[in-house]
Amino acid sequence: MGILQGKKGLILGVANEKSIAWGVARACHREGAELGFNFLGDALKKRVIPLADSIRASFVEPLDVGDDAQIDAFFAKAEARWGRLDFLVHSIAFANRESLSGHFRDTSRADFHLALDISAYSFIACARRAARLMGPGGAMVTMSYLGAVRAVPNYNVMGVAKAALEASTRYLALDLGPEGIRVNAISAGPIRTLAASGVGDFRKLMEKNARGAMLRRNVTQDEVGNATAYLLSDWASGITGEVHYVDAGFNIGGGDPGVEPSQSGSAPPAS
Ligand code: NAD
């Protein structure tokens, strides 16, 4: 018996087999959940449908989270199909490429609105519709990044959006806690995906992360998927409003340790 056996969940944000959402989908499917997916536009439809079919998804429907009418229609389809919902995974972000390199101070008003709308407000909008279909035991998880709480070069306006997303996670946990619904965020280490390719110098960011991480490596989409499945499951029934790091321990460090401890300077002479 998997830890999500018998549960029905929506996973928003699969673009292709490299997506973090796809790592989450694989883990949730393995743990026994029935899944529904969205796709953004016809170009991605061609990629998402075969993936969803490969794990016998219950449905795959279009959804642009920038459009309230589409969000209503998507959740109406989920309700018609299942009648209820056990979990929601929000793995969606977008910012114009120009705002993900160079000076943060040059962020335009329009780029700020777009990044915050698609990457943070959309979680609130989807959580509201999802919660209507959930009862006690319902769970939601969204995907964040360290740039929410640290100034990471080039992450720029997306860091502000992730800060809003993490704060939204706490306020949603406050709102939905009395209904027995839990809301958490995962802060994932860098993983090479379509969205990540928009961040300037992403390759360097990955190298730096691998050097500075306690495990001296980057994480995989499956590791994020497994942690998400746990947070969605009843094993995490006492956990809400948290930002859970899945980053091989990078966030607890003081930066690039540079050299392994055995080589790091000389100990004071023994007296
Ligand atoms: P990805 O490109 O595979 O996924 C991003 C998804 O957002 C895509 O499926 C895309 O279609 C969707 N999306 C964008 N605009 C949308 C809209 N208007 N409506 C509906 N969907 C929309 O990349 P990913 O790295 O898997 O990103 C998933 C989440 O993980 C994002 O929130 C991202 O910020 C976060 N994250 C990524 C990393 C990383 O290094 N890749 C690290 C930490 C957090």
GROMACS .gro file of C-alpha atoms and ligand atoms in nm:
model
  315
    1MET     CA    1   0.000   0.000   0.000
    2GLY     CA    2   0.143   0.336  -0.103
    3ILE     CA    3   0.126   0.639   0.125
    4LEU     CA    4  -0.118   0.812  -0.114
    5GLN     CA    5  -0.333   0.505  -0.187
    6GLY     CA    6  -0.690   0.602  -0.275
    7LYS     CA    7  -0.617   0.975  -0.285
    8LYS     CA    8  -0.706   1.197  -0.579
    9GLY     CA    9  -0.481   1.488  -0.662
   10LEU     CA   10  -0.416   1.763  -0.915
   11ILE     CA   11  -0.062   1.834  -1.029
   12LEU     CA   12  -0.024   2.171  -1.199
   13GLY     CA   13   0.293   2.252  -1.391
   14VAL     CA   14   0.413   1.957  -1.597
   15ALA     CA   15   0.577   2.095  -1.914
   16ASN     CA   16   0.795   1.797  -2.003
   17GLU     CA   17   0.976   1.497  -1.851
   18LYS     CA   18   1.230   1.730  -1.686
   19SER     CA   19   0.966   1.928  -1.492
   20ILE     CA   20   0.977   1.910  -1.114
   21ALA     CA   21   0.601   1.846  -1.137
   22TRP     CA   22   0.676   1.531  -1.336
   23GLY     CA   23   0.905   1.406  -1.058
   24VAL     CA   24   0.618   1.473  -0.818
   25ALA     CA   25   0.373   1.295  -1.048
   26ARG     CA   26   0.591   0.983  -1.067
   27ALA     CA   27   0.624   0.969  -0.688
   28CYS     CA   28   0.251   1.025  -0.629
   29HIS     CA   29   0.158   0.763  -0.888
   30ARG     CA   30   0.400   0.513  -0.734
   31GLU     CA   31   0.240   0.580  -0.394
   32GLY     CA   32  -0.106   0.497  -0.526
   33ALA     CA   33  -0.267   0.835  -0.607
   34GLU     CA   34  -0.504   0.903  -0.896
   35LEU     CA   35  -0.387   1.215  -1.078
   36GLY     CA   36  -0.516   1.497  -1.296
   37PHE     CA   37  -0.294   1.741  -1.488
   38ASN     CA   38  -0.305   2.072  -1.669
   39PHE     CA   39  -0.109   2.190  -1.969
   40LEU     CA   40  -0.034   2.541  -2.093
   41GLY     CA   41  -0.099   2.581  -2.466
   42ASP     CA   42  -0.096   2.335  -2.755
   43ALA     CA   43   0.284   2.311  -2.779
   44LEU     CA   44   0.300   2.164  -2.428
   45LYS     CA   45  -0.019   1.957  -2.474
   46LYS     CA   46   0.175   1.730  -2.710
   47ARG     CA   47   0.434   1.670  -2.439
   48VAL     CA   48   0.207   1.642  -2.136
   49ILE     CA   49  -0.057   1.403  -2.276
   50PRO     CA   50   0.182   1.110  -2.343
   51LEU     CA   51   0.340   1.156  -1.999
   52ALA     CA   52   0.000   1.161  -1.830
   53ASP     CA   53  -0.111   0.857  -2.031
   54SER     CA   54   0.199   0.667  -1.921
   55ILE     CA   55   0.077   0.679  -1.560
   56ARG     CA   56  -0.293   0.639  -1.650
   57ALA     CA   57  -0.392   0.991  -1.539
   58SER     CA   58  -0.765   1.051  -1.487
   59PHE     CA   59  -0.764   1.369  -1.694
   60VAL     CA   60  -0.548   1.632  -1.864
   61GLU     CA   61  -0.707   1.971  -1.927
   62PRO     CA   62  -0.587   2.313  -2.047
   63LEU     CA   63  -0.520   2.578  -1.784
   64ASP     CA   64  -0.351   2.915  -1.799
   65VAL     CA   65  -0.344   3.031  -1.438
   66GLY     CA   66  -0.338   3.393  -1.552
   67ASP     CA   67  -0.707   3.361  -1.644
   68ASP     CA   68  -0.971   3.321  -1.369
   69ALA     CA   69  -1.229   3.178  -1.610
   70GLN     CA   70  -0.986   2.900  -1.707
   71ILE     CA   71  -0.914   2.826  -1.340
   72ASP     CA   72  -1.290   2.798  -1.274
   73ALA     CA   73  -1.337   2.571  -1.575
   74PHE     CA   74  -1.042   2.349  -1.475
   75PHE     CA   75  -1.164   2.295  -1.120
   76ALA     CA   76  -1.522   2.240  -1.245
   77LYS     CA   77  -1.388   1.957  -1.461
   78ALA     CA   78  -1.203   1.808  -1.164
   79GLU     CA   79  -1.522   1.827  -0.957
   80ALA     CA   80  -1.730   1.669  -1.233
   81ARG     CA   81  -1.479   1.387  -1.267
   82TRP     CA   82  -1.402   1.312  -0.900
   83GLY     CA   83  -1.654   1.503  -0.686
   84ARG     CA   84  -1.382   1.567  -0.431
   85LEU     CA   85  -1.009   1.633  -0.405
   86ASP     CA   86  -0.740   1.517  -0.162
   87PHE     CA   87  -0.441   1.719  -0.277
   88LEU     CA   88  -0.311   1.999  -0.497
   89VAL     CA   89   0.044   2.048  -0.623
   90HIS     CA   90   0.130   2.394  -0.761
   91SER     CA   91   0.457   2.384  -0.956
   92ILE     CA   92   0.418   2.693  -1.173
   93ALA     CA   93   0.624   3.007  -1.219
   94PHE     CA   94   0.685   3.260  -1.492
   95ALA     CA   95   0.883   3.580  -1.540
   96ASN     CA   96   1.002   3.756  -1.852
   97ARG     CA   97   1.352   3.648  -1.938
   98GLU     CA   98   1.478   4.010  -1.938
   99SER     CA   99   1.393   4.038  -1.569
  100LEU     CA  100   1.600   3.729  -1.478
  101SER     CA  101   1.942   3.877  -1.543
  102GLY     CA  102   2.110   4.213  -1.500
  103HIS     CA  103   2.011   4.472  -1.242
  104PHE     CA  104   1.712   4.403  -1.017
  105ARG     CA  105   1.650   4.779  -1.002
  106ASP     CA  106   1.560   4.775  -1.372
  107THR     CA  107   1.256   4.549  -1.316
  108SER     CA  108   0.959   4.710  -1.495
  109ARG     CA  109   0.617   4.745  -1.336
  110ALA     CA  110   0.470   4.511  -1.598
  111ASP     CA  111   0.736   4.243  -1.539
  112PHE     CA  112   0.686   4.269  -1.163
  113HIS     CA  113   0.308   4.224  -1.199
  114LEU     CA  114   0.344   3.930  -1.436
  115ALA     CA  115   0.595   3.742  -1.218
  116LEU     CA  116   0.395   3.795  -0.899
  117ASP     CA  117   0.064   3.710  -1.068
  118ILE     CA  118   0.167   3.383  -1.233
  119SER     CA  119   0.417   3.265  -0.970
  120ALA     CA  120   0.245   3.365  -0.644
  121TYR     CA  121  -0.116   3.482  -0.682
  122SER     CA  122  -0.200   3.176  -0.892
  123PHE     CA  123  -0.138   2.955  -0.588
  124ILE     CA  124  -0.396   3.150  -0.388
  125ALA     CA  125  -0.644   3.137  -0.676
  126CYS     CA  126  -0.603   2.761  -0.721
  127ALA     CA  127  -0.597   2.690  -0.346
  128ARG     CA  128  -0.934   2.863  -0.302
  129ARG     CA  129  -1.098   2.645  -0.569
  130ALA     CA  130  -0.922   2.329  -0.450
  131ALA     CA  131  -1.018   2.382  -0.085
  132ARG     CA  132  -1.389   2.382  -0.180
  133LEU     CA  133  -1.345   2.023  -0.295
  134MET     CA  134  -1.137   1.910   0.005
  135GLY     CA  135  -1.228   1.792   0.349
  136PRO     CA  136  -1.013   1.734   0.659
  137GLY     CA  137  -0.692   1.563   0.551
  138GLY     CA  138  -0.665   1.771   0.233
  139ALA     CA  139  -0.314   1.893   0.149
  140MET     CA  140  -0.143   2.140  -0.082
  141VAL     CA  141   0.222   2.189  -0.177
  142THR     CA  142   0.385   2.463  -0.385
  143MET     CA  143   0.744   2.495  -0.513
  144SER     CA  144   0.975   2.770  -0.392
  145TYR     CA  145   1.346   2.850  -0.407
  146LEU     CA  146   1.611   2.995  -0.175
  147GLY     CA  147   1.592   3.326  -0.368
  148ALA     CA  148   1.282   3.397  -0.155
  149VAL     CA  149   1.497   3.457   0.153
  150ARG     CA  150   1.847   3.527   0.013
  151ALA     CA  151   1.960   3.765  -0.261
  152VAL     CA  152   2.065   3.525  -0.537
  153PRO     CA  153   2.229   3.689  -0.842
  154ASN     CA  154   1.996   3.704  -1.148
  155TYR     CA  155   1.698   3.550  -0.964
  156ASN     CA  156   1.577   3.909  -0.917
  157VAL     CA  157   1.199   3.956  -0.942
  158MET     CA  158   1.142   3.582  -0.910
  159GLY     CA  159   1.293   3.602  -0.561
  160VAL     CA  160   1.030   3.860  -0.470
  161ALA     CA  161   0.761   3.636  -0.619
  162LYS     CA  162   0.888   3.338  -0.418
  163ALA     CA  163   0.889   3.549  -0.099
  164ALA     CA  164   0.522   3.627  -0.172
  165LEU     CA  165   0.459   3.259  -0.243
  166GLU     CA  166   0.613   3.149   0.088
  167ALA     CA  167   0.414   3.413   0.280
  168SER     CA  168   0.100   3.302   0.093
  169THR     CA  169   0.171   2.945   0.204
  170ARG     CA  170   0.163   3.059   0.568
  171TYR     CA  171  -0.157   3.264   0.524
  172LEU     CA  172  -0.328   2.978   0.340
  173ALA     CA  173  -0.223   2.745   0.623
  174LEU     CA  174  -0.382   2.990   0.868
  175ASP     CA  175  -0.704   3.012   0.663
  176LEU     CA  176  -0.743   2.644   0.591
  177GLY     CA  177  -0.611   2.495   0.914
  178PRO     CA  178  -0.951   2.507   1.088
  179GLU     CA  179  -1.087   2.295   0.800
  180GLY     CA  180  -0.814   2.036   0.852
  181ILE     CA  181  -0.640   2.127   0.526
  182ARG     CA  182  -0.259   2.160   0.529
  183VAL     CA  183  -0.054   2.392   0.308
  184ASN     CA  184   0.325   2.366   0.269
  185ALA     CA  185   0.602   2.478   0.036
  186ILE     CA  186   0.911   2.292  -0.078
  187SER     CA  187   1.220   2.500  -0.142
  188ALA     CA  188   1.406   2.296  -0.401
  189GLY     CA  189   1.771   2.324  -0.494
  190PRO     CA  190   1.847   2.412  -0.856
  191ILE     CA  191   1.745   2.153  -1.117
  192ARG     CA  192   1.789   2.191  -1.493
  193THR     CA  193   1.437   2.249  -1.634
  194LEU     CA  194   1.266   2.467  -1.893
  195ALA     CA  195   1.185   2.737  -1.635
  196ALA     CA  196   1.537   2.726  -1.489
  197SER     CA  197   1.690   2.789  -1.832
  198GLY     CA  198   1.542   3.141  -1.815
  199VAL     CA  199   1.757   3.235  -1.514
  200GLY     CA  200   2.084   3.403  -1.618
  201ASP     CA  201   2.400   3.197  -1.554
  202PHE     CA  202   2.197   2.902  -1.425
  203ARG     CA  203   2.485   2.662  -1.494
  204LYS     CA  204   2.708   2.857  -1.255
  205LEU     CA  205   2.431   2.859  -0.995
  206MET     CA  206   2.412   2.479  -1.012
  207GLU     CA  207   2.789   2.443  -0.981
  208LYS     CA  208   2.796   2.677  -0.683
  209ASN     CA  209   2.509   2.493  -0.520
  210ALA     CA  210   2.675   2.155  -0.563
  211ARG     CA  211   2.997   2.287  -0.408
  212GLY     CA  212   2.821   2.453  -0.114
  213ALA     CA  213   2.566   2.180  -0.041
  214MET     CA  214   2.628   1.959   0.262
  215LEU     CA  215   2.589   1.654   0.035
  216ARG     CA  216   2.828   1.815  -0.222
  217ARG     CA  217   2.582   1.764  -0.506
  218ASN     CA  218   2.256   1.892  -0.650
  219VAL     CA  219   1.917   1.730  -0.594
  220THR     CA  220   1.706   1.544  -0.850
  221GLN     CA  221   1.343   1.596  -0.949
  222ASP     CA  222   1.271   1.253  -0.796
  223GLU     CA  223   1.405   1.367  -0.458
  224VAL     CA  224   1.173   1.668  -0.472
  225GLY     CA  225   0.893   1.436  -0.584
  226ASN     CA  226   0.944   1.198  -0.292
  227ALA     CA  227   0.947   1.481  -0.036
  228THR     CA  228   0.632   1.627  -0.192
  229ALA     CA  229   0.454   1.291  -0.178
  230TYR     CA  230   0.541   1.271   0.193
  231LEU     CA  231   0.408   1.623   0.263
  232LEU     CA  232   0.086   1.538   0.079
  233SER     CA  233   0.042   1.214   0.271
  234ASP     CA  234  -0.107   1.149   0.613
  235TRP     CA  235   0.248   1.082   0.741
  236ALA     CA  236   0.282   1.462   0.746
  237SER     CA  237  -0.054   1.519   0.917
  238GLY     CA  238   0.101   1.747   1.182
  239ILE     CA  239   0.287   1.971   0.938
  240THR     CA  240   0.147   2.290   0.785
  241GLY     CA  241   0.267   2.637   0.687
  242GLU     CA  242   0.625   2.511   0.649
  243VAL     CA  243   0.890   2.578   0.389
  244HIS     CA  244   1.068   2.245   0.363
  245TYR     CA  245   1.414   2.258   0.201
  246VAL     CA  246   1.505   1.983  -0.044
  247ASP     CA  247   1.842   2.121  -0.151
  248ALA     CA  248   2.106   1.873  -0.031
  249GLY     CA  249   2.160   2.103   0.266
  250PHE     CA  250   2.279   2.411   0.077
  251ASN     CA  251   2.066   2.657   0.274
  252ILE     CA  252   2.219   2.574   0.613
  253GLY     CA  253   2.574   2.641   0.497
  254GLY     CA  254   2.782   2.953   0.508
  255GLY     CA  255   2.853   2.941   0.134
  256ASP     CA  256   3.110   2.749  -0.067
  257PRO     CA  257   3.311   2.549   0.186
  258GLY     CA  258   3.594   2.559  -0.071
  259VAL     CA  259   3.791   2.266   0.057
  260GLU     CA  260   3.705   1.949   0.236
  261PRO     CA  261   3.741   1.967   0.616
  262SER     CA  262   4.046   1.739   0.617
  263GLN     CA  263   4.238   1.994   0.409
  264SER     CA  264   4.108   2.312   0.570
  265GLY     CA  265   4.395   2.493   0.734
  266SER     CA  266   4.596   2.362   1.024
  267ALA     CA  267   4.472   2.286   1.370
  268PRO     CA  268   4.640   2.473   1.656
  269PRO     CA  269   4.944   2.279   1.772
  270ALA     CA  270   4.865   2.039   2.049
  271SER     CA  271   5.021   2.158   2.372
  272NAD     P1  272   0.911   2.382  -1.573
  272NAD     O1  273   0.935   2.479  -1.685
  272NAD     O2  274   0.918   2.239  -1.606
  272NAD     O3  275   0.771   2.411  -1.503
  272NAD     C1  276   0.715   2.539  -1.495
  272NAD     C2  277   0.569   2.522  -1.531
  272NAD     O4  278   0.499   2.645  -1.515
  272NAD     C3  279   0.550   2.477  -1.676
  272NAD     O5  280   0.475   2.358  -1.679
  272NAD     C4  281   0.471   2.589  -1.738
  272NAD     O6  282   0.380   2.546  -1.837
  272NAD     C5  283   0.399   2.642  -1.615
  272NAD     N1  284   0.343   2.774  -1.636
  272NAD     C6  285   0.408   2.892  -1.661
  272NAD     N2  286   0.318   2.991  -1.679
  272NAD     C7  287   0.194   2.934  -1.666
  272NAD     C8  288   0.061   2.983  -1.676
  272NAD     N3  289   0.035   3.112  -1.704
  272NAD     N4  290  -0.041   2.896  -1.655
  272NAD     C9  291  -0.018   2.765  -1.630
  272NAD     N5  292   0.105   2.713  -1.619
  272NAD    C10  293   0.210   2.797  -1.637
  272NAD     O7  294   1.018   2.421  -1.461
  272NAD     P2  295   1.033   2.372  -1.310
  272NAD     O8  296   1.171   2.408  -1.274
  272NAD     O9  297   0.987   2.232  -1.295
  272NAD    O10  298   0.938   2.471  -1.230
  272NAD    C11  299   0.836   2.427  -1.143
  272NAD    C12  300   0.835   2.510  -1.016
  272NAD    O11  301   0.950   2.477  -0.940
  272NAD    C13  302   0.839   2.660  -1.038
  272NAD    O12  303   0.758   2.722  -0.941
  272NAD    C14  304   0.984   2.694  -1.014
  272NAD    O13  305   1.005   2.829  -0.976
  272NAD    C15  306   1.011   2.597  -0.900
  272NAD     N6  307   1.151   2.574  -0.870
  272NAD    C16  308   1.236   2.535  -0.969
  272NAD    C17  309   1.371   2.513  -0.937
  272NAD    C18  310   1.468   2.471  -1.046
  272NAD    O14  311   1.589   2.487  -1.023
  272NAD     N7  312   1.424   2.417  -1.157
  272NAD    C19  313   1.416   2.528  -0.806
  272NAD    C20  314   1.326   2.567  -0.708
  272NAD    C21  315   1.194   2.589  -0.741
   0.00000   0.00000   0.00000
